[in-house]
PDB file of C-alpha atoms in Angstrom:
ATOM      1  CA  MET A 103      18.735  41.692   4.912  1.00  0.00           C
ATOM      2  CA  ALA A 104      19.745  38.161   4.356  1.00  0.00           C
ATOM      3  CA  GLU A 105      16.995  37.232   6.722  1.00  0.00           C
ATOM      4  CA  SER A 106      14.257  39.284   5.255  1.00  0.00           C
ATOM      5  CA  ALA A 107      15.213  37.665   1.764  1.00  0.00           C
ATOM      6  CA  ALA A 108      14.831  34.052   3.159  1.00  0.00           C
ATOM      7  CA  CYS A 109      11.798  34.623   5.237  1.00  0.00           C
ATOM      8  CA  PRO A 110       8.609  36.222   4.135  1.00  0.00           C
ATOM      9  CA  ALA A 111       6.641  38.815   6.181  1.00  0.00           C
ATOM     10  CA  PHE A 112       4.558  36.968   8.857  1.00  0.00           C
ATOM     11  CA  GLN A 113       0.840  36.542   8.476  1.00  0.00           C
ATOM     12  CA  LEU A 114      -0.897  35.071  11.272  1.00  0.00           C
ATOM     13  CA  GLY A 115      -2.710  31.712  10.774  1.00  0.00           C
ATOM     14  CA  ARG A 116      -1.329  31.561   7.023  1.00  0.00           C
ATOM     15  CA  PRO A 117       1.454  28.890   5.729  1.00  0.00           C
ATOM     16  CA  ARG A 118       4.895  30.209   5.826  1.00  0.00           C
ATOM     17  CA  TYR A 119       5.957  28.813   2.346  1.00  0.00           C
ATOM     18  CA  ASP A 120       4.137  29.062  -1.042  1.00  0.00           C
ATOM     19  CA  GLN A 121       1.273  26.367  -1.069  1.00  0.00           C
ATOM     20  CA  GLY A 122       0.921  26.719  -4.841  1.00  0.00           C
ATOM     21  CA  SER A 123       4.145  24.667  -5.547  1.00  0.00           C
ATOM     22  CA  PHE A 124       5.281  21.195  -4.588  1.00  0.00           C
ATOM     23  CA  LEU A 125       8.426  22.395  -3.020  1.00  0.00           C
ATOM     24  CA  GLY A 126       6.627  25.142  -0.913  1.00  0.00           C
ATOM     25  CA  ARG A 127       4.158  22.345   0.338  1.00  0.00           C
ATOM     26  CA  LEU A 128       7.031  20.189   1.208  1.00  0.00           C
ATOM     27  CA  ARG A 129       8.710  22.740   3.204  1.00  0.00           C
ATOM     28  CA  HIS A 130       5.666  23.410   4.813  1.00  0.00           C
ATOM     29  CA  PHE A 131       4.990  19.745   6.104  1.00  0.00           C
ATOM     30  CA  ILE A 132       8.530  19.373   7.032  1.00  0.00           C
ATOM     31  CA  ASP A 133       8.002  22.290   9.346  1.00  0.00           C
ATOM     32  CA  ILE A 134       4.706  20.501  10.593  1.00  0.00           C
ATOM     33  CA  ILE A 135       6.277  17.214  11.459  1.00  0.00           C
ATOM     34  CA  ASP A 136       9.470  18.653  12.840  1.00  0.00           C
ATOM     35  CA  PRO A 137      10.117  16.190  15.990  1.00  0.00           C
ATOM     36  CA  SER A 138      12.051  18.969  17.710  1.00  0.00           C
ATOM     37  CA  THR A 139       8.710  20.576  18.813  1.00  0.00           C
ATOM     38  CA  LEU A 140       7.943  17.390  20.792  1.00  0.00           C
ATOM     39  CA  PHE A 141      10.607  18.739  23.182  1.00  0.00           C
ATOM     40  CA  VAL A 142       9.414  22.076  23.581  1.00  0.00           C
ATOM     41  CA  SER A 143       8.981  23.141  27.372  1.00  0.00           C
ATOM     42  CA  GLU A 144       5.907  24.637  28.909  1.00  0.00           C
ATOM     43  CA  LYS A 145       7.524  27.912  29.181  1.00  0.00           C
ATOM     44  CA  GLN A 146       8.373  28.208  25.620  1.00  0.00           C
ATOM     45  CA  LEU A 147       5.096  27.135  24.537  1.00  0.00           C
ATOM     46  CA  LYS A 148       3.462  29.915  26.667  1.00  0.00           C
ATOM     47  CA  GLU A 149       5.974  32.393  25.493  1.00  0.00           C
ATOM     48  CA  CYS A 150       5.008  31.556  21.919  1.00  0.00           C
ATOM     49  CA  ILE A 151       1.232  31.888  22.471  1.00  0.00           C
ATOM     50  CA  LYS A 152       2.140  35.341  24.144  1.00  0.00           C
ATOM     51  CA  LEU A 153       4.058  36.495  21.311  1.00  0.00           C
ATOM     52  CA  LEU A 154       1.431  35.561  18.783  1.00  0.00           C
ATOM     53  CA  ASP A 155      -1.234  37.152  21.031  1.00  0.00           C
ATOM     54  CA  ASP A 156       0.598  40.042  21.127  1.00  0.00           C
ATOM     55  CA  TYR A 157       1.047  40.389  17.375  1.00  0.00           C
ATOM     56  CA  LYS A 158      -2.877  39.643  17.078  1.00  0.00           C
ATOM     57  CA  HIS A 159      -3.475  42.837  19.360  1.00  0.00           C
ATOM     58  CA  GLY A 160      -0.908  44.879  17.976  1.00  0.00           C
ATOM     59  CA  SER A 161       1.205  45.030  21.135  1.00  0.00           C
ATOM     60  CA  LEU A 162       4.120  43.233  19.936  1.00  0.00           C
ATOM     61  CA  PRO A 163       7.530  44.298  21.451  1.00  0.00           C
ATOM     62  CA  PRO A 164      10.134  46.074  19.508  1.00  0.00           C
ATOM     63  CA  GLY A 165      12.579  44.043  17.767  1.00  0.00           C
ATOM     64  CA  VAL A 166      10.759  41.010  17.207  1.00  0.00           C
ATOM     65  CA  SER A 167      11.491  39.408  13.553  1.00  0.00           C
ATOM     66  CA  ASP A 168       9.110  37.607  11.228  1.00  0.00           C
ATOM     67  CA  LEU A 169      11.338  34.523  11.790  1.00  0.00           C
ATOM     68  CA  GLN A 170      10.652  34.567  15.329  1.00  0.00           C
ATOM     69  CA  LEU A 171       6.912  34.942  14.768  1.00  0.00           C
ATOM     70  CA  TRP A 172       6.999  31.946  12.240  1.00  0.00           C
ATOM     71  CA  GLU A 173       8.628  29.723  14.616  1.00  0.00           C
ATOM     72  CA  ALA A 174       6.367  30.797  17.401  1.00  0.00           C
ATOM     73  CA  GLN A 175       3.486  29.899  14.991  1.00  0.00           C
ATOM     74  CA  LYS A 176       4.961  26.480  14.152  1.00  0.00           C
ATOM     75  CA  ILE A 177       5.222  25.472  17.835  1.00  0.00           C
ATOM     76  CA  LYS A 178       1.627  26.436  18.822  1.00  0.00           C
ATOM     77  CA  GLN A 179       0.317  24.805  15.765  1.00  0.00           C
ATOM     78  CA  ALA A 180       2.124  21.431  16.461  1.00  0.00           C
ATOM     79  CA  ILE A 181       1.385  21.291  20.079  1.00  0.00           C
ATOM     80  CA  ILE A 182      -2.167  23.112  20.394  1.00  0.00           C
ATOM     81  CA  HIS A 183      -5.409  21.861  18.931  1.00  0.00           C
ATOM     82  CA  PRO A 184      -6.967  24.576  16.684  1.00  0.00           C
ATOM     83  CA  ASP A 185     -10.411  23.736  17.831  1.00  0.00           C
ATOM     84  CA  THR A 186     -10.212  22.900  21.876  1.00  0.00           C
ATOM     85  CA  GLY A 187      -7.159  25.033  22.613  1.00  0.00           C
ATOM     86  CA  GLU A 188      -5.796  21.854  24.436  1.00  0.00           C
ATOM     87  CA  LYS A 189      -2.313  20.541  24.356  1.00  0.00           C
ATOM     88  CA  ILE A 190      -2.436  17.308  21.814  1.00  0.00           C
ATOM     89  CA  PHE A 191      -1.082  14.109  23.283  1.00  0.00           C
ATOM     90  CA  MET A 192       2.345  13.539  21.746  1.00  0.00           C
ATOM     91  CA  PRO A 193       1.774  10.400  19.928  1.00  0.00           C
ATOM     92  CA  PHE A 194      -1.353  11.999  18.039  1.00  0.00           C
ATOM     93  CA  ARG A 195       0.631  15.080  16.981  1.00  0.00           C
ATOM     94  CA  MET A 196       1.999  15.331  13.255  1.00  0.00           C
ATOM     95  CA  SER A 197       5.275  16.060  14.929  1.00  0.00           C
ATOM     96  CA  GLY A 198       5.039  12.629  16.634  1.00  0.00           C
ATOM     97  CA  TYR A 199       3.890  10.289  13.493  1.00  0.00           C
ATOM     98  CA  VAL A 200       7.484   9.275  12.662  1.00  0.00           C
ATOM     99  CA  PRO A 201       9.203   8.838  16.145  1.00  0.00           C
ATOM    100  CA  PHE A 202       6.046   6.975  17.417  1.00  0.00           C
ATOM    101  CA  GLY A 203       5.354   5.186  14.360  1.00  0.00           C
ATOM    102  CA  THR A 204       8.624   4.032  13.282  1.00  0.00           C
ATOM    103  CA  PRO A 205       8.794   1.033  16.003  1.00  0.00           C
ATOM    104  CA  ILE A 206       5.646  -0.354  14.646  1.00  0.00           C
ATOM    105  CA  VAL A 207       6.955   0.053  10.984  1.00  0.00           C
ATOM    106  CA  ILE A 208      10.113  -1.798  12.176  1.00  0.00           C
ATOM    107  CA  GLY A 209       8.064  -4.358  13.567  1.00  0.00           C
ATOM    108  CA  LEU A 210       6.012  -4.916  10.482  1.00  0.00           C
ATOM    109  CA  LEU A 211       9.207  -5.250   8.217  1.00  0.00           C
ATOM    110  CA  LEU A 212      10.916  -7.822  10.571  1.00  0.00           C
ATOM    111  CA  PRO A 213      12.050 -10.778   8.510  1.00  0.00           C
ATOM    112  CA  ASN A 214      10.533 -14.096   9.396  1.00  0.00           C
ATOM    113  CA  GLN A 215       7.231 -13.063  10.416  1.00  0.00           C
ATOM    114  CA  THR A 216       4.855 -15.541  11.794  1.00  0.00           C
ATOM    115  CA  VAL A 217       1.073 -15.317  11.668  1.00  0.00           C
ATOM    116  CA  VAL A 218       0.862 -14.215  15.302  1.00  0.00           C
ATOM    117  CA  SER A 219       3.358 -11.360  14.819  1.00  0.00           C
ATOM    118  CA  THR A 220       1.727 -10.211  11.596  1.00  0.00           C
ATOM    119  CA  ILE A 221      -1.572 -10.034  13.414  1.00  0.00           C
ATOM    120  CA  ILE A 222      -0.022  -7.956  16.204  1.00  0.00           C
ATOM    121  CA  TRP A 223       1.689  -5.287  14.086  1.00  0.00           C
ATOM    122  CA  GLN A 224      -1.278  -4.892  11.724  1.00  0.00           C
ATOM    123  CA  VAL A 225      -3.702  -4.530  14.469  1.00  0.00           C
ATOM    124  CA  LEU A 226      -1.145  -1.780  16.104  1.00  0.00           C
ATOM    125  CA  ILE A 227      -1.179   0.237  12.689  1.00  0.00           C
ATOM    126  CA  VAL A 228      -4.249  -0.318  10.635  1.00  0.00           C
ATOM    127  CA  SER A 229      -7.699  -2.117  10.732  1.00  0.00           C
ATOM    128  CA  LYS A 230      -9.182  -5.484  10.311  1.00  0.00           C
ATOM    129  CA  LEU A 231      -9.118  -5.392   6.629  1.00  0.00           C
ATOM    130  CA  ALA A 232      -5.197  -5.100   6.420  1.00  0.00           C
ATOM    131  CA  VAL A 233      -4.975  -7.831   9.121  1.00  0.00           C
ATOM    132  CA  SER A 234      -6.991  -9.947   6.735  1.00  0.00           C
ATOM    133  CA  ILE A 235      -4.983  -9.357   3.787  1.00  0.00           C
ATOM    134  CA  ALA A 236      -1.581  -9.549   5.486  1.00  0.00           C
ATOM    135  CA  VAL A 237      -2.519 -12.863   7.220  1.00  0.00           C
ATOM    136  CA  GLY A 238      -3.707 -14.309   3.895  1.00  0.00           C
ATOM    137  CA  LEU A 239      -0.820 -13.212   2.056  1.00  0.00           C
ATOM    138  CA  ASN A 240       1.508 -14.569   4.550  1.00  0.00           C
ATOM    139  CA  VAL A 241      -0.309 -18.133   4.357  1.00  0.00           C
ATOM    140  CA  LEU A 242       0.006 -18.067   0.778  1.00  0.00           C
ATOM    141  CA  ILE A 243       3.697 -17.562   0.816  1.00  0.00           C
ATOM    142  CA  GLN A 244       4.313 -20.191   3.569  1.00  0.00           C
ATOM    143  CA  LYS A 245       2.501 -22.512   1.196  1.00  0.00           C
ATOM    144  CA  ALA A 246       4.527 -21.724  -1.719  1.00  0.00           C
ATOM    145  CA  ASN A 247       6.967 -24.492  -1.713  1.00  0.00           C
ATOM    146  CA  LYS A 248       8.539 -23.605  -5.291  1.00  0.00           C
ATOM    147  CA  LEU A 249       9.946 -20.668  -3.748  1.00  0.00           C
ATOM    148  CA  SER A 250      13.274 -20.472  -2.468  1.00  0.00           C
ATOM    149  CA  PRO A 251      13.677 -19.698   1.517  1.00  0.00           C
ATOM    150  CA  ALA A 252      15.391 -16.352   0.348  1.00  0.00           C
ATOM    151  CA  THR A 253      12.958 -15.670  -2.366  1.00  0.00           C
ATOM    152  CA  ARG A 254       9.912 -16.361   0.182  1.00  0.00           C
ATOM    153  CA  MET A 255      11.531 -14.104   2.787  1.00  0.00           C
ATOM    154  CA  ILE A 256      12.110 -11.065   0.383  1.00  0.00           C
ATOM    155  CA  ILE A 257       8.485 -11.507  -0.720  1.00  0.00           C
ATOM    156  CA  GLN A 258       7.221 -11.635   2.479  1.00  0.00           C
ATOM    157  CA  ARG A 259       8.986  -8.342   3.505  1.00  0.00           C
ATOM    158  CA  PHE A 260       6.513  -6.723   0.896  1.00  0.00           C
ATOM    159  CA  VAL A 261       3.391  -8.066   2.447  1.00  0.00           C
ATOM    160  CA  PRO A 262       2.845  -5.096   4.723  1.00  0.00           C
ATOM    161  CA  PHE A 263       2.390  -2.664   1.964  1.00  0.00           C
ATOM    162  CA  PRO A 264      -0.817  -4.096  -0.103  1.00  0.00           C
ATOM    163  CA  ALA A 265      -2.187  -4.758   3.280  1.00  0.00           C
ATOM    164  CA  VAL A 266      -1.759  -1.064   4.692  1.00  0.00           C
ATOM    165  CA  ALA A 267      -2.680   0.536   1.232  1.00  0.00           C
ATOM    166  CA  SER A 268      -5.718  -1.282   0.811  1.00  0.00           C
ATOM    167  CA  ALA A 269      -6.681  -0.353   4.491  1.00  0.00           C
ATOM    168  CA  ASN A 270      -5.832   3.065   3.982  1.00  0.00           C
ATOM    169  CA  ILE A 271      -8.174   3.728   0.921  1.00  0.00           C
ATOM    170  CA  CYS A 272     -11.103   1.763   2.561  1.00  0.00           C
ATOM    171  CA  ASN A 273     -10.617   3.936   5.664  1.00  0.00           C
ATOM    172  CA  VAL A 274     -10.696   6.878   3.820  1.00  0.00           C
ATOM    173  CA  GLY A 275     -13.970   5.951   2.050  1.00  0.00           C
ATOM    174  CA  LEU A 276     -15.499   4.902   5.249  1.00  0.00           C
ATOM    175  CA  MET A 277     -14.583   7.832   7.232  1.00  0.00           C
ATOM    176  CA  ARG A 278     -15.892  10.389   4.519  1.00  0.00           C
ATOM    177  CA  HIS A 279     -18.774   8.547   2.795  1.00  0.00           C
ATOM    178  CA  ASN A 280     -21.032  11.460   3.736  1.00  0.00           C
ATOM    179  CA  GLU A 281     -19.099  13.802   1.844  1.00  0.00           C
ATOM    180  CA  LEU A 282     -19.974  11.787  -1.300  1.00  0.00           C
ATOM    181  CA  SER A 283     -23.626  12.334  -0.711  1.00  0.00           C
ATOM    182  CA  GLU A 284     -23.718  15.553   1.107  1.00  0.00           C
ATOM    183  CA  GLY A 285     -20.988  17.158  -1.101  1.00  0.00           C
ATOM    184  CA  ILE A 286     -18.221  19.576   0.337  1.00  0.00           C
ATOM    185  CA  ASP A 287     -17.806  23.309   0.352  1.00  0.00           C
ATOM    186  CA  VAL A 288     -16.255  25.019  -2.524  1.00  0.00           C
ATOM    187  CA  LEU A 289     -15.053  28.729  -2.073  1.00  0.00           C
ATOM    188  CA  ASP A 290     -14.582  31.423  -4.499  1.00  0.00           C
ATOM    189  CA  ASN A 291     -11.669  33.843  -4.957  1.00  0.00           C
ATOM    190  CA  ASN A 292     -12.618  35.735  -1.953  1.00  0.00           C
ATOM    191  CA  GLY A 293     -13.032  32.427   0.132  1.00  0.00           C
ATOM    192  CA  LYS A 294     -16.770  32.847   0.467  1.00  0.00           C
ATOM    193  CA  VAL A 295     -18.643  29.307   0.203  1.00  0.00           C
ATOM    194  CA  VAL A 296     -20.912  29.432  -2.930  1.00  0.00           C
ATOM    195  CA  GLY A 297     -22.179  25.840  -2.499  1.00  0.00           C
ATOM    196  CA  SER A 298     -21.850  22.385  -1.726  1.00  0.00           C
ATOM    197  CA  SER A 299     -20.434  19.726  -4.505  1.00  0.00           C
ATOM    198  CA  LYS A 300     -20.306  16.119  -4.673  1.00  0.00           C
ATOM    199  CA  ILE A 301     -18.090  16.124  -7.605  1.00  0.00           C
ATOM    200  CA  ALA A 302     -15.509  18.269  -5.667  1.00  0.00           C
ATOM    201  CA  ALA A 303     -16.234  15.826  -2.734  1.00  0.00           C
ATOM    202  CA  ARG A 304     -15.209  12.916  -5.187  1.00  0.00           C
ATOM    203  CA  HIS A 305     -11.849  14.722  -6.256  1.00  0.00           C
ATOM    204  CA  ALA A 306     -10.911  15.525  -2.820  1.00  0.00           C
ATOM    205  CA  ILE A 307     -11.520  11.931  -1.532  1.00  0.00           C
ATOM    206  CA  MET A 308      -9.469  10.599  -4.570  1.00  0.00           C
ATOM    207  CA  GLU A 309      -6.642  12.745  -3.758  1.00  0.00           C
ATOM    208  CA  THR A 310      -6.541  11.953  -0.158  1.00  0.00           C
ATOM    209  CA  ALA A 311      -6.824   8.238  -1.043  1.00  0.00           C
ATOM    210  CA  PHE A 312      -3.778   8.338  -3.557  1.00  0.00           C
ATOM    211  CA  THR A 313      -1.825  10.171  -0.965  1.00  0.00           C
ATOM    212  CA  ARG A 314      -2.647   7.188   1.479  1.00  0.00           C
ATOM    213  CA  VAL A 315      -1.308   4.691  -1.086  1.00  0.00           C
ATOM    214  CA  VAL A 316       1.761   6.880  -1.743  1.00  0.00           C
ATOM    215  CA  LEU A 317       2.584   7.400   1.909  1.00  0.00           C
ATOM    216  CA  PRO A 318       3.384   3.500   2.584  1.00  0.00           C
ATOM    217  CA  MET A 319       4.919   3.062  -0.705  1.00  0.00           C
ATOM    218  CA  PRO A 320       8.512   3.776   0.013  1.00  0.00           C
ATOM    219  CA  ILE A 321       8.024   2.705   3.700  1.00  0.00           C
ATOM    220  CA  PHE A 322       7.410  -0.751   2.921  1.00  0.00           C
ATOM    221  CA  VAL A 323       9.000  -1.003  -0.315  1.00  0.00           C
ATOM    222  CA  LEU A 324      12.560   0.691   0.129  1.00  0.00           C
ATOM    223  CA  PRO A 325      13.681  -0.877   3.466  1.00  0.00           C
ATOM    224  CA  PRO A 326      13.302  -4.733   2.271  1.00  0.00           C
ATOM    225  CA  ILE A 327      15.200  -3.842  -0.830  1.00  0.00           C
ATOM    226  CA  ILE A 328      17.820  -1.852   0.777  1.00  0.00           C
ATOM    227  CA  MET A 329      18.203  -4.628   3.590  1.00  0.00           C
ATOM    228  CA  SER A 330      18.320  -7.509   1.201  1.00  0.00           C
ATOM    229  CA  TYR A 331      21.344  -5.832  -0.306  1.00  0.00           C
ATOM    230  CA  LEU A 332      23.001  -4.852   3.110  1.00  0.00           C
ATOM    231  CA  GLU A 333      22.456  -8.584   4.488  1.00  0.00           C
ATOM    232  CA  ARG A 334      24.535  -9.939   1.960  1.00  0.00           C
ATOM    233  CA  LEU A 335      27.362  -7.809   2.899  1.00  0.00           C
ATOM    234  CA  ARG A 336      30.370  -9.819   4.513  1.00  0.00           C
ATOM    235  CA  PHE A 337      30.726  -7.262   7.401  1.00  0.00           C
ATOM    236  CA  LEU A 338      26.987  -7.729   8.309  1.00  0.00           C
ATOM    237  CA  GLN A 339      27.241 -11.533   7.899  1.00  0.00           C
ATOM    238  CA  ARG A 340      29.896 -11.535  10.402  1.00  0.00           C
ATOM    239  CA  ASN A 341      28.051  -9.060  12.845  1.00  0.00           C
ATOM    240  CA  ARG A 342      24.297 -10.161  12.703  1.00  0.00           C
ATOM    241  CA  ARG A 343      23.608  -8.309  15.961  1.00  0.00           C
ATOM    242  CA  LEU A 344      24.074  -4.783  13.836  1.00  0.00           C
ATOM    243  CA  LEU A 345      21.154  -5.850  11.680  1.00  0.00           C
ATOM    244  CA  LEU A 346      18.096  -4.655  13.752  1.00  0.00           C
ATOM    245  CA  PRO A 347      20.013  -1.278  14.311  1.00  0.00           C
ATOM    246  CA  ILE A 348      20.721  -0.829  10.874  1.00  0.00           C
ATOM    247  CA  HIS A 349      17.423  -1.889   9.757  1.00  0.00           C
ATOM    248  CA  SER A 350      15.603   0.511  12.304  1.00  0.00           C
ATOM    249  CA  ILE A 351      17.838   3.458  11.079  1.00  0.00           C
ATOM    250  CA  VAL A 352      16.893   2.726   7.227  1.00  0.00           C
ATOM    251  CA  CYS A 353      13.129   2.791   8.436  1.00  0.00           C
ATOM    252  CA  LEU A 354      13.461   5.663  10.322  1.00  0.00           C
ATOM    253  CA  ILE A 355      15.204   7.668   7.294  1.00  0.00           C
ATOM    254  CA  THR A 356      12.582   6.317   4.826  1.00  0.00           C
ATOM    255  CA  PHE A 357       9.503   6.963   7.011  1.00  0.00           C
ATOM    256  CA  GLY A 358      10.882  10.601   7.919  1.00  0.00           C
ATOM    257  CA  LEU A 359      11.377  11.263   4.268  1.00  0.00           C
ATOM    258  CA  SER A 360       8.193   9.769   2.648  1.00  0.00           C
ATOM    259  CA  LEU A 361       5.694  11.378   5.050  1.00  0.00           C
ATOM    260  CA  PRO A 362       6.250  14.997   3.913  1.00  0.00           C
ATOM    261  CA  VAL A 363       6.665  13.989   0.119  1.00  0.00           C
ATOM    262  CA  ALA A 364       3.272  11.992   0.166  1.00  0.00           C
ATOM    263  CA  ILE A 365       1.162  14.650   1.881  1.00  0.00           C
ATOM    264  CA  SER A 366       2.660  17.425  -0.370  1.00  0.00           C
ATOM    265  CA  LEU A 367       1.589  16.050  -3.607  1.00  0.00           C
ATOM    266  CA  PHE A 368      -1.686  17.854  -3.685  1.00  0.00           C
ATOM    267  CA  PRO A 369      -2.427  21.350  -2.349  1.00  0.00           C
ATOM    268  CA  GLN A 370      -4.417  21.267   1.022  1.00  0.00           C
ATOM    269  CA  MET A 371      -6.743  23.677  -0.837  1.00  0.00           C
ATOM    270  CA  SER A 372      -7.294  22.495  -4.398  1.00  0.00           C
ATOM    271  CA  GLN A 373      -8.722  24.217  -7.153  1.00  0.00           C
ATOM    272  CA  ILE A 374     -11.320  22.794  -9.722  1.00  0.00           C
ATOM    273  CA  GLU A 375     -13.036  24.817 -12.767  1.00  0.00           C
ATOM    274  CA  VAL A 376     -16.559  25.621 -12.209  1.00  0.00           C
ATOM    275  CA  SER A 377     -17.412  24.214 -15.528  1.00  0.00           C
ATOM    276  CA  ARG A 378     -16.878  20.509 -14.165  1.00  0.00           C
ATOM    277  CA  LEU A 379     -19.005  21.234 -11.167  1.00  0.00           C
ATOM    278  CA  GLU A 380     -23.196  20.817 -10.739  1.00  0.00           C
ATOM    279  CA  PRO A 381     -24.750  23.256 -12.721  1.00  0.00           C
ATOM    280  CA  GLU A 382     -26.362  24.761  -9.637  1.00  0.00           C
ATOM    281  CA  VAL A 383     -22.839  25.422  -8.238  1.00  0.00           C
ATOM    282  CA  ALA A 384     -21.848  26.828 -11.277  1.00  0.00           C
ATOM    283  CA  MET A 385     -24.586  29.285 -11.598  1.00  0.00           C
ATOM    284  CA  ALA A 386     -23.778  30.480  -8.005  1.00  0.00           C
ATOM    285  CA  THR A 387     -20.508  32.186  -8.901  1.00  0.00           C
ATOM    286  CA  ASP A 388     -18.857  34.413 -11.451  1.00  0.00           C
ATOM    287  CA  CYS A 389     -15.358  32.741 -10.975  1.00  0.00           C
ATOM    288  CA  LYS A 390     -14.150  30.234 -13.405  1.00  0.00           C
ATOM    289  CA  VAL A 391     -12.178  28.245 -10.743  1.00  0.00           C
ATOM    290  CA  VAL A 392     -13.181  27.519  -7.134  1.00  0.00           C
ATOM    291  CA  THR A 393     -11.499  26.005  -4.226  1.00  0.00           C
ATOM    292  CA  TYR A 394     -12.101  23.121  -1.856  1.00  0.00           C
ATOM    293  CA  ASN A 395     -10.141  21.473   1.275  1.00  0.00           C
ATOM    294  CA  LYS A 396      -9.024  18.338   0.142  1.00  0.00           C
ATOM    295  CA  GLY A 397      -8.686  16.953   3.731  1.00  0.00           C
ATOM    296  CA  LEU A 398      -5.841  14.712   4.966  1.00  0.00           C
TER     297      LEU A 398
END
């Protein structure tokens, strides 16, 4: 009884949690980035796929609960590419984003960065634009003779954020510039495509770009603030070798929390009033509100 109250009825291919609320989206993405799915064995994966196939064909064994079905779908979606049906390489899975990305974040936030180390870490995480911005800011900071060494070090730790945020915005624009000229599909209440809208495309790209700015904000802002405080503690001043492990833990926690929060800001399937769209799209439907996929 308790399980049925906490676990909704299983729906194949649908999210387990309500995507109309921020909390529902947050729980959904926490599920998606769950790193435990990286350790699922081949045998477990095959069992999950078979369970979902049995459900689809109406031949589900007796006693299988909704919770088991949701877990099976979570595992399959985390590992198997929806288009190719092949296993996704671990570092490229959503569940691998935090564990495989944390070492790079730690490298970016290490104090006393040189120009060479800045280039190496920025190349590993983003584009040429981020490298240019980061290197330029680092050079300016090094030439700022009026700043004290402590102040210079604190400011230097914030360099990755504007670099990564700027590159993320540009990457979204470059990757999706065709949508601005061609538009994206908008759907009515029944999921039927009613037209292609450039206005909806602009909204989708702005929402995605905003998410990409918010995502690195806590990652590159909070650890420097926290570490600048912790490094003043007598215990850590006497045990300097503990700084890197503690820094790593702070980065891991911040990274793990900021990712689901950022991608939960907007619904995956966003809505827009038909009156705000192009006249030809508005004339193609009787709905007052249509839906579009904002992308990631």
